[in-house]
Protein backbone atom coordinates (compact mmCIF):
# COMPACT_ATOMS: atom_id res chain seq x y z
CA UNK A 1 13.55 5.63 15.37
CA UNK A 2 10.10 6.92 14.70
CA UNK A 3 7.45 5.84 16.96
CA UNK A 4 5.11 6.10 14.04
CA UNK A 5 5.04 6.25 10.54
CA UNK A 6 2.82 6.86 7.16
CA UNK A 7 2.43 3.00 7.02
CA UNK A 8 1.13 2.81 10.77
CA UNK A 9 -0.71 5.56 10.85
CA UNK A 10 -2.37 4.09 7.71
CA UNK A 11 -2.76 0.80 9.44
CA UNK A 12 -4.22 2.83 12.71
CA UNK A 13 -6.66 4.41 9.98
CA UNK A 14 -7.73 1.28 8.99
CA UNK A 15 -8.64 0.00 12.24
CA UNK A 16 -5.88 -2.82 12.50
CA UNK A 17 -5.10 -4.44 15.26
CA UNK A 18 -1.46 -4.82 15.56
CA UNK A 19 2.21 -4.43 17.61
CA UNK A 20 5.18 -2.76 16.70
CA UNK A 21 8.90 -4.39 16.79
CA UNK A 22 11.60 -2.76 16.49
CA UNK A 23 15.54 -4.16 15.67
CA UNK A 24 18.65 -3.66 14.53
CA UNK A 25 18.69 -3.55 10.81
CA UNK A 26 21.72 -4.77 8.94
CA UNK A 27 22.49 -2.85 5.78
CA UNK A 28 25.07 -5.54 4.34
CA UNK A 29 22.34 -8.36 4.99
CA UNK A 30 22.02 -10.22 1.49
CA UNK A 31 18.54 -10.86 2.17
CA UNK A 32 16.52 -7.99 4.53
CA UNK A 33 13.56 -10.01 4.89
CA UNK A 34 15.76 -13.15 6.82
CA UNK A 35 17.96 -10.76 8.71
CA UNK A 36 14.79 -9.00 9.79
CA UNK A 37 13.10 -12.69 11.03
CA UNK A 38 16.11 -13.43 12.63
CA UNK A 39 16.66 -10.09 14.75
CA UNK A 40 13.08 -10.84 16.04
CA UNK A 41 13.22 -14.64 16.58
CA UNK A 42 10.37 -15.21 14.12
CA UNK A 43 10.22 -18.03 11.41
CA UNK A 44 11.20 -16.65 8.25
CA UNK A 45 7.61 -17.79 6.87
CA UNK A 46 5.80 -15.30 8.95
CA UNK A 47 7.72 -12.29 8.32
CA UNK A 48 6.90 -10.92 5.13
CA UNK A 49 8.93 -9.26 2.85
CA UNK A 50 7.46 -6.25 0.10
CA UNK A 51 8.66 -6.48 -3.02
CA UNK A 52 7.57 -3.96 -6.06
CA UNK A 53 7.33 -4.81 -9.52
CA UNK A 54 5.80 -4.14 -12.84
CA UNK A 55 3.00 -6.38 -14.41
CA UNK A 56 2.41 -4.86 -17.94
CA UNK A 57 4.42 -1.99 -17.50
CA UNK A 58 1.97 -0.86 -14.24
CA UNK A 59 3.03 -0.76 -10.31
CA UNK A 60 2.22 -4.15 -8.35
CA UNK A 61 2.61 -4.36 -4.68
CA UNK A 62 3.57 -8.38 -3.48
CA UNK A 63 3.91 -9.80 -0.17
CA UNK A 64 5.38 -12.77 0.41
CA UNK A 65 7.62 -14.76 2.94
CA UNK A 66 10.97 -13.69 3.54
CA UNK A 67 12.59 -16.94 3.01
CA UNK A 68 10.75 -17.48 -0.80
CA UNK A 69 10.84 -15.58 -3.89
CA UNK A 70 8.17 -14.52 -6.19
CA UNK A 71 7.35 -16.26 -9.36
CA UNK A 72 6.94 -13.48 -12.28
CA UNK A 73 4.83 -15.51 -14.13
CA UNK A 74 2.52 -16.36 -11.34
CA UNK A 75 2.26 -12.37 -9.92
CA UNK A 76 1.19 -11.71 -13.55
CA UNK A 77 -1.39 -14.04 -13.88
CA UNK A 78 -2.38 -12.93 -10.49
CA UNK A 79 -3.35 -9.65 -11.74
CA UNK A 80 -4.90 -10.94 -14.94
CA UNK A 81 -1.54 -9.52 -16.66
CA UNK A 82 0.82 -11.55 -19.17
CA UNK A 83 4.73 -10.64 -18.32
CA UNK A 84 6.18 -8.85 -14.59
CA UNK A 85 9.29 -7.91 -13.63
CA UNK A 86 10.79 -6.36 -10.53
CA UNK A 87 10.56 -2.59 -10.24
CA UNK A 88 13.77 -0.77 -10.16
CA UNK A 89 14.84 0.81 -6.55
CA UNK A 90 14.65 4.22 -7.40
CA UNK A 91 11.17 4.16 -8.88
CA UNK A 92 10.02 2.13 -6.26
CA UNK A 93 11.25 4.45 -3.79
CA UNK A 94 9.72 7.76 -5.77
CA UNK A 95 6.52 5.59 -6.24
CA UNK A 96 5.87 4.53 -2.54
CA UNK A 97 7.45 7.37 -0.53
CA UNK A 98 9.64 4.44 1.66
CA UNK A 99 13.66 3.58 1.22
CA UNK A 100 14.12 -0.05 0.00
CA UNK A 101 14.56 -2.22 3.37
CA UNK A 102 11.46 0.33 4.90
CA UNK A 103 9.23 -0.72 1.83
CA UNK A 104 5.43 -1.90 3.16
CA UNK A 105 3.02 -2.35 1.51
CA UNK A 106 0.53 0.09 3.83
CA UNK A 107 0.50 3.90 3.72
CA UNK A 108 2.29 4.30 0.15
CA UNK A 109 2.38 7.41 -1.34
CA UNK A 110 0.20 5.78 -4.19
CA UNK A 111 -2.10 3.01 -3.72
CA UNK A 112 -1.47 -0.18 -6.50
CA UNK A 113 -2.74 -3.26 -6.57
CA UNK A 114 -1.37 -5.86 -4.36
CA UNK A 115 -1.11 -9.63 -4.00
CA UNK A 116 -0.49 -11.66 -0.64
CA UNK A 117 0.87 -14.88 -1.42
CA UNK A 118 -1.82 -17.36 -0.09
CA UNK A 119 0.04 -19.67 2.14
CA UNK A 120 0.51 -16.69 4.66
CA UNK A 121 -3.39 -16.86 5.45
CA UNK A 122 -2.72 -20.30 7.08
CA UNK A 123 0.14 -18.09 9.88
CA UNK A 124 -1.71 -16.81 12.77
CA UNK A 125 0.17 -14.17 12.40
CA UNK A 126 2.86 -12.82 10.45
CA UNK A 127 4.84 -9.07 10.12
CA UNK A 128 4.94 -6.54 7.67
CA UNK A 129 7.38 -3.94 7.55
CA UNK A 130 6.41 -1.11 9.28
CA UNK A 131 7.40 1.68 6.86
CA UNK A 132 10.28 2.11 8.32
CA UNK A 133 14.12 0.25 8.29
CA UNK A 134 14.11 -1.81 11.77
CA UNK A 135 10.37 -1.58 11.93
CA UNK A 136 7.89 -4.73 11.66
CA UNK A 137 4.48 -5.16 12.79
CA UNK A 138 2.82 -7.87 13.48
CA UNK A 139 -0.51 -8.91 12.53
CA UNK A 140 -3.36 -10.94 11.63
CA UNK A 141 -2.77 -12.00 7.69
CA UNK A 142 -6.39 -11.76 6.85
CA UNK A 143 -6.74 -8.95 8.38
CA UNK A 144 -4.15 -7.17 6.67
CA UNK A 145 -5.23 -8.74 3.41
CA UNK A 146 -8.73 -7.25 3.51
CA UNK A 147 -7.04 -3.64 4.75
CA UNK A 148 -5.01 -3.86 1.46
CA UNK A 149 -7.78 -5.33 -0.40
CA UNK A 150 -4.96 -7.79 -1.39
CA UNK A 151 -5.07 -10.28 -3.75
CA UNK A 152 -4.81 -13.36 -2.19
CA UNK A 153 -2.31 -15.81 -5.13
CA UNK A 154 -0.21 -18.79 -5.08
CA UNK A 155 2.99 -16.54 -6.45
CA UNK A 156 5.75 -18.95 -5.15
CA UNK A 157 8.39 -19.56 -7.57
């Protein structure tokens, strides 16, 4: 496994603060986000999963908890857009430059907008993945937020 990637190095860039945790990613796991929380011994609600979707028809970056799913009508109105849906795989792996499961939202190829869900500012910390399958960093949320120059939404379904 790489000891860095194009979402660390971006992170390193940005003057983050932040570790590096490695594990065993699970290919078959029906959700990658809880799989990922569980191989580290983290509450689901701090490790963040990276979803991409379409708001209008343009790229939107979301971050959420691992153990929640995003509201489309809420990631829209986020982004002061009327109807989102989730971004295909294969465009969302052209768009960022990462394999699904290895998404994050830091160092991708193209920079979109993107929304934190607002309940992970209250975590003291939470993880991201680190651009990488089997990679996570953790964090300080508001501190990532600002890096991304997130979007901070209530986009809980």
């Amino acid at each position: 496994m790489s000891k860095s990637t194009r979402a660390t190095l971006a992170m390193e860039k940005a003057g983050l603060a932040f570790s590096v945790h490695h594990y065993d990613y699970d290919p078959s796991a029906e959700r990658i986000g809880l799989q990922a929380a569980e191989a580290i011994g983290e509450e689901p609600r701090r490790v963040l999963k990276t979803l991409m979707a379409e708001v209008d028809g343009k790229p939107v970056c979301v971050v959420l908890p691992s153990d929640q799913e995003v509201s489309m009508k809420k990631l829209a109105a986020a982004v002061g857009g009327k109807h989102a849906a989730m971004m295909k795989p294969a465009i969302a792996e052209k768009l960022t430059g990462f394999v699904v499961g290895g998404i994050s939202p830091f160092g991708q190829k193209k920079v979109v907008p993107t929304v934190i869900e607002i309940s992970a500012l209250d975590e003291p910390h939470i993880y991201i993945n680190g651009g990488q399958r089997g990679l996570q960093v953790r964090l300080e949320p508001k501190a990532a937020q600002a890096a991304l120059n997130a979007v901070a939404a209530a986009v809980i379904a």
